[in-house]
Structure formats: C-alpha cells, structure tokens
Short mmCIF file of C-alpha atoms in Angstrom, two decimals:
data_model
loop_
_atom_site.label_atom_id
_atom_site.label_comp_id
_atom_site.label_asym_id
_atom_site.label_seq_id
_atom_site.Cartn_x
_atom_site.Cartn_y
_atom_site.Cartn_z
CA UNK A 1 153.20 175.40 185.15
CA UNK A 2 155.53 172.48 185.93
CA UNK A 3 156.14 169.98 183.28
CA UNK A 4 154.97 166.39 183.11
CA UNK A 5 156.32 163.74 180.35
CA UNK A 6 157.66 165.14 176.81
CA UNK A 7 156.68 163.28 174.35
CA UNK A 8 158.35 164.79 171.35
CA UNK A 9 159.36 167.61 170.44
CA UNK A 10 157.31 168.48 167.33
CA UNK A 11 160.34 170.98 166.04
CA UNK A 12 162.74 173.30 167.62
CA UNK A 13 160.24 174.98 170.22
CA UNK A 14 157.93 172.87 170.16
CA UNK A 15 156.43 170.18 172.44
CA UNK A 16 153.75 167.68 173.90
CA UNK A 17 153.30 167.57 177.27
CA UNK A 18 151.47 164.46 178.78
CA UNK A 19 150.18 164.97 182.45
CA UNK A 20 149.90 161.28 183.78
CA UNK A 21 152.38 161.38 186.48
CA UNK A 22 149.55 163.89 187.95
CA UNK A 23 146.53 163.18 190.32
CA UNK A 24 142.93 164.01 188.55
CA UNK A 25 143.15 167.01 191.11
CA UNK A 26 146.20 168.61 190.37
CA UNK A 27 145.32 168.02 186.37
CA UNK A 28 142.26 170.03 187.05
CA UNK A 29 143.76 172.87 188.57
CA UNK A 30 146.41 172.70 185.81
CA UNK A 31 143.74 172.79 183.40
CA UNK A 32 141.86 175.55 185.14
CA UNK A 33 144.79 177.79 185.41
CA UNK A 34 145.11 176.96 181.52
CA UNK A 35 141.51 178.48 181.09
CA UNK A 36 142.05 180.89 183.43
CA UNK A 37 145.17 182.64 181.31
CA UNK A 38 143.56 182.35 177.89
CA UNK A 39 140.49 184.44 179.18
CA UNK A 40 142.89 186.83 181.12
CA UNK A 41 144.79 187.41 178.39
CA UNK A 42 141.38 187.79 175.67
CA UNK A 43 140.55 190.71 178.10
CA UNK A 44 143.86 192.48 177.67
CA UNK A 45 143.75 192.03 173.76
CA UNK A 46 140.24 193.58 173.97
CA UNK A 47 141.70 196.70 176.18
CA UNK A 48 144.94 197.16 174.06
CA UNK A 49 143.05 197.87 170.46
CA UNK A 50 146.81 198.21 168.57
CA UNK A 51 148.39 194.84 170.15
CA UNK A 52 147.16 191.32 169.84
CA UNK A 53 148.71 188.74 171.78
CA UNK A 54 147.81 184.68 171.34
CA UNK A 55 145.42 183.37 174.29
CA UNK A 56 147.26 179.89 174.35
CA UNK A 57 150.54 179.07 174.33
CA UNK A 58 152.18 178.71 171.43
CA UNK A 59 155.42 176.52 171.84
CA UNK A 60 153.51 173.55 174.19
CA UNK A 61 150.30 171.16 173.56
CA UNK A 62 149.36 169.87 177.18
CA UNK A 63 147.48 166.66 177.61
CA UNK A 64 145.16 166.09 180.70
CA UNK A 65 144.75 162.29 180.26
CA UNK A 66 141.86 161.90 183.40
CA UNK A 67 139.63 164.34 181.64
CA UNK A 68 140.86 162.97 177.97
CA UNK A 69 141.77 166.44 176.94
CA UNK A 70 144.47 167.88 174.26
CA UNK A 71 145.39 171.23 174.17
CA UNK A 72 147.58 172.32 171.27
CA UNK A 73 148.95 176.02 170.46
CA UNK A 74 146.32 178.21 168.53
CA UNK A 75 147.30 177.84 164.05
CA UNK A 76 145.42 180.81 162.28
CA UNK A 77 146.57 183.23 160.36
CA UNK A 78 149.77 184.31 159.80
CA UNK A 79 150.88 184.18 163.49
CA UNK A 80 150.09 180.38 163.83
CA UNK A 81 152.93 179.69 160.92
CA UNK A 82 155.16 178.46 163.65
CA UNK A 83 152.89 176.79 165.39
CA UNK A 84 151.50 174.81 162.31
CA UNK A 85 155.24 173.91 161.06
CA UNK A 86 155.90 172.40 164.33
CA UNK A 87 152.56 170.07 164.76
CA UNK A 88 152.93 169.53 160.73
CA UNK A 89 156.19 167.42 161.79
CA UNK A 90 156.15 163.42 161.29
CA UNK A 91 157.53 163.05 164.93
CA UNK A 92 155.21 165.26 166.34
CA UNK A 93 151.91 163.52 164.34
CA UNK A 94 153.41 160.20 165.07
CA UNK A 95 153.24 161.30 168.93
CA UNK A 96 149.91 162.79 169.06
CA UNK A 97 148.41 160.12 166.59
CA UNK A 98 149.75 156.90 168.02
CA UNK A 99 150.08 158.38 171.89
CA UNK A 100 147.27 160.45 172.93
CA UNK A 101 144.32 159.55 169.92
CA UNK A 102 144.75 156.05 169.25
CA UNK A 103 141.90 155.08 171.60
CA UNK A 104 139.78 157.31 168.99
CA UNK A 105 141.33 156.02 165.84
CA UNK A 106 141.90 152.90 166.67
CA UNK A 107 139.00 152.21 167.95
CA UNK A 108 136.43 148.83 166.64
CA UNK A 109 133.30 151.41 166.98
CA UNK A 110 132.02 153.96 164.22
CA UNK A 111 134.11 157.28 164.88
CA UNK A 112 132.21 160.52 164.84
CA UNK A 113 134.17 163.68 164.64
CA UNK A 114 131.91 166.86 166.15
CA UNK A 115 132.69 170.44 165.00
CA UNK A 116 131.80 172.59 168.20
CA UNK A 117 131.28 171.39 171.93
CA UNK A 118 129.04 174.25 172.96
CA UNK A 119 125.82 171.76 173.71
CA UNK A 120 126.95 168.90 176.40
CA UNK A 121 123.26 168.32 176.71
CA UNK A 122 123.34 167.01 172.75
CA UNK A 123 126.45 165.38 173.06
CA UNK A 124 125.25 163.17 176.08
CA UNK A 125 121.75 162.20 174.53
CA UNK A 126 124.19 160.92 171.29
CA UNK A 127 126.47 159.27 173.21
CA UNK A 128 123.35 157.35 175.30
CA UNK A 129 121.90 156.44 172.20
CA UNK A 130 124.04 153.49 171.20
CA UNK A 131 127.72 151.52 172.24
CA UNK A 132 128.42 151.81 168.26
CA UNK A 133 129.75 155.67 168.09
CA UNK A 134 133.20 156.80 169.62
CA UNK A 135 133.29 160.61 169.98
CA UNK A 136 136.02 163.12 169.48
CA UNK A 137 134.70 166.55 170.17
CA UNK A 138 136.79 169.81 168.39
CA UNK A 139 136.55 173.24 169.72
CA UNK A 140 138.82 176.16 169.60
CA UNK A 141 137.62 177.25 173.15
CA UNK A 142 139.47 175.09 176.03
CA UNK A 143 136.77 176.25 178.44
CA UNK A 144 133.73 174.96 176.95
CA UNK A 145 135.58 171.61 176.52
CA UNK A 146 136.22 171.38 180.09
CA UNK A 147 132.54 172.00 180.55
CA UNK A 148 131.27 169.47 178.06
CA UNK A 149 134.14 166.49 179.73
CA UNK A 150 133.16 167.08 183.21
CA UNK A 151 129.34 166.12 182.44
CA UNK A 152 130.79 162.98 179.92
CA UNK A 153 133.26 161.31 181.13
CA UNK A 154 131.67 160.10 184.53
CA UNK A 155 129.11 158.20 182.36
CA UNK A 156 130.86 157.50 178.90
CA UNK A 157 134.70 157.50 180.06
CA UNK A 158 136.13 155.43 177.28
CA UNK A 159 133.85 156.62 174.16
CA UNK A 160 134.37 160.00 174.17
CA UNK A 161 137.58 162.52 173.61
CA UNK A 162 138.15 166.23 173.62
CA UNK A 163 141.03 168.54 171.34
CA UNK A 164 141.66 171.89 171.60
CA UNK A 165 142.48 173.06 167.63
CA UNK A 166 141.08 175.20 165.06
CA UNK A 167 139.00 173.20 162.67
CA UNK A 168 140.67 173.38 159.81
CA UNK A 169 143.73 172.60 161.17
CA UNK A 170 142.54 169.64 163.02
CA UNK A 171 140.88 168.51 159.49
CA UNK A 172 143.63 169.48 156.99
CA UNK A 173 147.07 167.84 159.76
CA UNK A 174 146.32 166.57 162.72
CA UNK A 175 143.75 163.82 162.04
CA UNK A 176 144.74 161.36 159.92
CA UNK A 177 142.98 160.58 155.93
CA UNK A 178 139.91 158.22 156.06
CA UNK A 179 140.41 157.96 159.87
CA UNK A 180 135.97 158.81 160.73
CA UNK A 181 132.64 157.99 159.31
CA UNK A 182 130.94 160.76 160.59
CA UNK A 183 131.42 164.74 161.01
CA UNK A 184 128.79 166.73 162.72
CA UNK A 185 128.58 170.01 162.59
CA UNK A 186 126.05 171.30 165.43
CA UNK A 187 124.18 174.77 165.53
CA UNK A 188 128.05 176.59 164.37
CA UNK A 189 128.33 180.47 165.22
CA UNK A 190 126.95 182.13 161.94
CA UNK A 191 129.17 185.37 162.36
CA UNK A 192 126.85 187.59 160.33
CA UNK A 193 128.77 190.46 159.61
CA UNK A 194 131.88 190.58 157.01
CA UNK A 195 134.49 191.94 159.36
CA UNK A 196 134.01 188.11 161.09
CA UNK A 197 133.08 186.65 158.44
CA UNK A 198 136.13 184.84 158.51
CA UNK A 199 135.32 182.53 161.32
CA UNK A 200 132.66 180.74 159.89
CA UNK A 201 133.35 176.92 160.53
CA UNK A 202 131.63 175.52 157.05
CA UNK A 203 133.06 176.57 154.44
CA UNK A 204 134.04 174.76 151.19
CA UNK A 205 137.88 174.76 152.64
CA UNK A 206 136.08 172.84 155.96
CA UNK A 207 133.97 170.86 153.71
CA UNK A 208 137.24 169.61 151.84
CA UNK A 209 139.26 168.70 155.26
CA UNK A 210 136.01 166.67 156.69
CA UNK A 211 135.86 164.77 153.10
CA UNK A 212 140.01 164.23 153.87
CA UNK A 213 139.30 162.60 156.98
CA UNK A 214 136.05 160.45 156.03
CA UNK A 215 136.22 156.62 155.04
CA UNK A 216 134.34 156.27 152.45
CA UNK A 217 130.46 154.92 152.78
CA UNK A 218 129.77 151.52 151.12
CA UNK A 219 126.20 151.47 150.00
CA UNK A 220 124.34 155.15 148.93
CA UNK A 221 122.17 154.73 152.70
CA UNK A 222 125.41 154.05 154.53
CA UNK A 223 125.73 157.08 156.90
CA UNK A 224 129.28 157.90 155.98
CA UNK A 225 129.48 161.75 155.55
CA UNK A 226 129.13 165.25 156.95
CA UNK A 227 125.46 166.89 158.76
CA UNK A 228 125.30 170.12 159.90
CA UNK A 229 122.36 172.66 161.28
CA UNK A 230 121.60 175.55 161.98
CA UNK A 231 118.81 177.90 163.41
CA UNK A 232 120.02 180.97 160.78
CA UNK A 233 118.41 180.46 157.50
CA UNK A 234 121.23 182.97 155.99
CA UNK A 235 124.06 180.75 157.27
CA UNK A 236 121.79 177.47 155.99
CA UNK A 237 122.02 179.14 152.29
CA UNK A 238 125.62 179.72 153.09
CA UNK A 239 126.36 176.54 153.66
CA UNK A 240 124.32 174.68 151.02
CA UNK A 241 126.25 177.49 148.25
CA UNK A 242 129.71 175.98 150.27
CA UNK A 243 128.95 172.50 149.63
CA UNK A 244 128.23 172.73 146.03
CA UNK A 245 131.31 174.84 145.43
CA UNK A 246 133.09 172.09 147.44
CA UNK A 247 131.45 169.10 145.29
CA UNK A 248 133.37 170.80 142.46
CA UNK A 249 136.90 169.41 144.37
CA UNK A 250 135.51 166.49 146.39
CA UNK A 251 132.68 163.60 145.70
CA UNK A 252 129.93 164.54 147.96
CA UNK A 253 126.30 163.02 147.54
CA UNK A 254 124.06 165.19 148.84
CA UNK A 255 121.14 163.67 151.20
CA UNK A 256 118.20 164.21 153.20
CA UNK A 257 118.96 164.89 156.80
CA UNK A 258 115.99 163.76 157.83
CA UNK A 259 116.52 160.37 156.52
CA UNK A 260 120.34 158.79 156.89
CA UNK A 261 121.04 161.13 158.98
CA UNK A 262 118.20 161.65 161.54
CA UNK A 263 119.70 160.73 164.66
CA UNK A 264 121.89 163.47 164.52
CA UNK A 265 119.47 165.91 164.36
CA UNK A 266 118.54 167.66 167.38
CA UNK A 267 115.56 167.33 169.04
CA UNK A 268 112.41 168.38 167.70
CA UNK A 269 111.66 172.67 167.88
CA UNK A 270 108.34 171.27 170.40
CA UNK A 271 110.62 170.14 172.67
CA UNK A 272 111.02 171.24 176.04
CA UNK A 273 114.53 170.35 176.67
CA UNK A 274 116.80 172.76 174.23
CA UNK A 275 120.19 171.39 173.72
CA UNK A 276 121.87 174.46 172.14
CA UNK A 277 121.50 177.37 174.85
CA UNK A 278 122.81 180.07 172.07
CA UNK A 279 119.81 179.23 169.71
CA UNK A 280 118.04 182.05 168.79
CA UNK A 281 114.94 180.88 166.25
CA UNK A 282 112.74 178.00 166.91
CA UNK A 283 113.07 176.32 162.99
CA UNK A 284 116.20 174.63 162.54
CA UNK A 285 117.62 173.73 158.98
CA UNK A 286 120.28 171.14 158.43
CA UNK A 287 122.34 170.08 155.59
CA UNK A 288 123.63 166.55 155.03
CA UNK A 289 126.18 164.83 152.13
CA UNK A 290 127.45 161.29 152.04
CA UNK A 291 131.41 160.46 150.84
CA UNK A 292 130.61 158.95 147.40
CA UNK A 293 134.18 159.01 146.26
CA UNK A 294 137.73 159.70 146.69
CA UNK A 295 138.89 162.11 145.22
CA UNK A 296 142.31 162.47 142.57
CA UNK A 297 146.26 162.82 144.18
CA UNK A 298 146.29 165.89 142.80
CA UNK A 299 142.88 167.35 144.34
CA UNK A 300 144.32 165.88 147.84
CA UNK A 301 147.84 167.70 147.23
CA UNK A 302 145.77 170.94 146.91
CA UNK A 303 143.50 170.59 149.77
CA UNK A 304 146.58 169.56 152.20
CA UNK A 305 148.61 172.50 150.65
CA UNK A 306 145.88 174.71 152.29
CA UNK A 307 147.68 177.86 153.36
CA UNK A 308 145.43 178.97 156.25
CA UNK A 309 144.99 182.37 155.08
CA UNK A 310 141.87 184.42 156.98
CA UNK A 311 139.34 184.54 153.99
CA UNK A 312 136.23 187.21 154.13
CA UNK A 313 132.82 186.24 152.98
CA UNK A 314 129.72 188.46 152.19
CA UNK A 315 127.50 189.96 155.09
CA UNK A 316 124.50 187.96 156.13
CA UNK A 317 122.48 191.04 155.68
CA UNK A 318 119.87 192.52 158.29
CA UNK A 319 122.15 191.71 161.20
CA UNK A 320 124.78 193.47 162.94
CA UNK A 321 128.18 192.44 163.84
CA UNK A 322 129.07 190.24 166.53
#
C-alpha cells in the first residue's frame, strides 16, 4: 500500500495516514484491499489454532477522507499495548482530534455517537429524520463500515462519519470528555457463552467511557445520555445489572426509552421493514439513562486509567457458544 500524507507520528512506529492526494477510486480500492487482508488473515488465525496474528495493522491508522472513514490499529488485550501507547500520545490525539474529527466535534448540530454499524437501514431512517443530529458511527469491523458509508454518504455527506476502533478504546482515548449528547447502542452482539463473554459491548467499563464523553443534559427531559436495545432478554438483564453497577462510579438517571428517548428506538416489531438483519426474536427491550452529573477527579482518573484487560462474565444460560 503506498503512502499518502503523515500526519504525525503518534510514537516511534506509529502513524496517521491521510489519503487526500487520492481519487475516490483509488481510495476505494485502497480501502477494499484493507478489508480484503483483515478477512484473509481472520481465516488463517482460524486454521492455525496455536498462533494468533492481528487482522489490522498495527503500526498505521489510514484515513479515506471521500468515504469519511478512519481506520486505526486494533487495542485489546495485551497485544494492543503498543498500539494504545502510541494513539494515547498528545501529538497523535491532537492529529486525529483537530485533523480528521473536527467536522464531528466541532460541529453546531447535536452529536450522536453509535456503538455498532451493522444496520445502515437504521442509521439512514435517523439521519432522514432531522438536520439537528451529526453522526459518528464506531465499529471494530472495517467491512461493515464500508457497507454502512457507501449507502450514507451519497445522501447525508457532511452529517455523518465512520472509525474503525474498539469501543472502549474509542470511549476511554480517542474521543475527547463531554465532546456528544447522545450514545446509541443498537441491537449489540449478546455473546452468550462465557468463553466470549468478553466481547460484550455494554458493560459497566463501556457505560463509564460513554458517561466520559457525554455533555451533560440541562433539564431531567433533555435527551443527553446513553439508549441501548436488544432482542435477547438475557443480555437486556445484563445490561440493566451493568448500569446500576456503573451508577455506583458515574451519575446516571435512569429513564424510559419509550419517552426521551423514542426516536431512537427502532421501528415497531409489526413492521415490515427490519432494520437489524441479525435479529433473532420479534420483542425488543431497550434500556435508557440520562447524564445527571459529573462525576469526581478522582472517579475520572480511575475510569481513564482503564487497563483494557479481557474480563469474563457469566453464561447467558440455554444458549450455546458463538
């Protein structure tokens, strides 16, 4: 892959690499050939059982700026340490921040942060609703960010934006303190067994990093806060247990989704356009809590000090594993 602009180098092998010097054609093959290496190499991992090798790369974040999409180096577990130190730097954040997501943080419009870019089909029918919303869209898979930009950004090309990070991560570094008013978390993959348990997106530890980067909401009905949903009532009692175990770090007010937060429900189980193709169970069950409060420096130095260790949780029981 040939090299476009470096930004900055984010420490010693690190670095952010900009693609504007290249046509919207040859950034789509370079993004496709991106895709195209991370699921070549998931299918070697998945034939070599005693070697694991990362899908991305881990020294380079490449920007695609005609399809508005960041791609930084995969940060979990122990093997990310490297990767996190680098994109932890103040050069590097001052890059990314001020260079490729200003038009998202900066922008006049209510900024909505969604966990998970598996549903295009939802994502459009939010961004149609209203001018007042700017979208940035985190996933950990490149591919089904590609999928969800190519159906967005012919109709909404300056209100929505697309990174390539692990949630936590994203939450916890990359995005900057008070810099959204909403987090959505739509339909997340329960992972029902223990052995994968570790991949669950809301957690108390997620529900900590989306309080980080929250502004806080000015009257109790202003929408300021988190909603998430789910078709799995297991994962539903998961995640209400997570966010009173997080309310015990964090001011969160808990609310009715169905009120404040309606519009970013998904449509109703009657009808006959489903926006989430991996749903499995026709009731859906969503959770909602406003930002009520900041909370103290020292509660902030603890959440930031988050050392990204895996953490197991208990089975979701009936099911079998992923």
């Amino acid at each position: 892959m040939r090299r476009g602009v470096v930004w900055r180098a984010g420490g010693p092998a690190l670095e952010l690499i900009a693609y504007d010097g290249k046509s919207r054609e040859e950034q789509r093959e370079l993004l496709r050939a991106l895709i195209h290496d991370h699921a070549a190499q998931t299918r070697r991992n998945a034939a070599e059982s005693c070697t694991t090798r990362r899908t991305y790369p881990t020294d380079q974040g490449f920007y695609f700026p005609a399809y508005r999409t960041l791609s930084l180096p995969p940060t979990n577990g122990e093997h990310g340490e490297e990767p996190r130190a680098g994109m932890s730097d103040r050069g590097f954040l001052d890059s990314l921040r001020k260079g490729v997501l200003s038009p998202w943080i900066d922008a006049p419009a209510r900024r909505v942060v969604v966990f998970g870019g598996k549903s295009p089909a939802y994502l459009d029918r939010q961004l149609a609703a209203d001018d007042a919303h700017v979208f940035l869209v985190v996933d950990r898979s490149l591919r089904w960010l590609a999928n969800a930009a190519a159906r967005l950004l012919p109709r909404f090309p300056e209100r929505v934006f697309f990174l390539r990070a692990e949630a936590l991560f994203a939450g916890l570094r990359l995005l900057p303190r008070e810099c959204g008013d909403v987090v959505v978390v739509p339909m997340p993959t329960p992972f029902w067994g223990e052995k994968n348990s570790h991949q669950r997106l809301l957690t108390s530890d997620f529900l900590c990093a989306a309080h980080r980067i929250l502004r806080e909401r000015e009257a109790p009905a202003d929408p300021r806060g988190v909603i998430a949903f789910t078709d799995c009532e297991p994962y539903a009692d998961f995640m209400m247990e997570q966010l009173e175990e997080a309310k015990l770090l964090v001011p969160w007010a808990r609310k009715d989704p169905a009120q404040t937060y309606a519009r970013w429900l998904p449509h109703h189980e009657n009808h006959p356009a489903r926006e989430f193709p991996q749903q499995r169970f026709k009731e859906i069950i969503a959770i909602a809590a406003s930002k009520s409060g900041k909370p103290s420096s020292q509660v902030m130095e603890l959440i930031e000090g988050y050392d990204f260790r895996r953490k197991y949780y208990r089975s979701f029981s009936g099911e079998s594993e992923e």
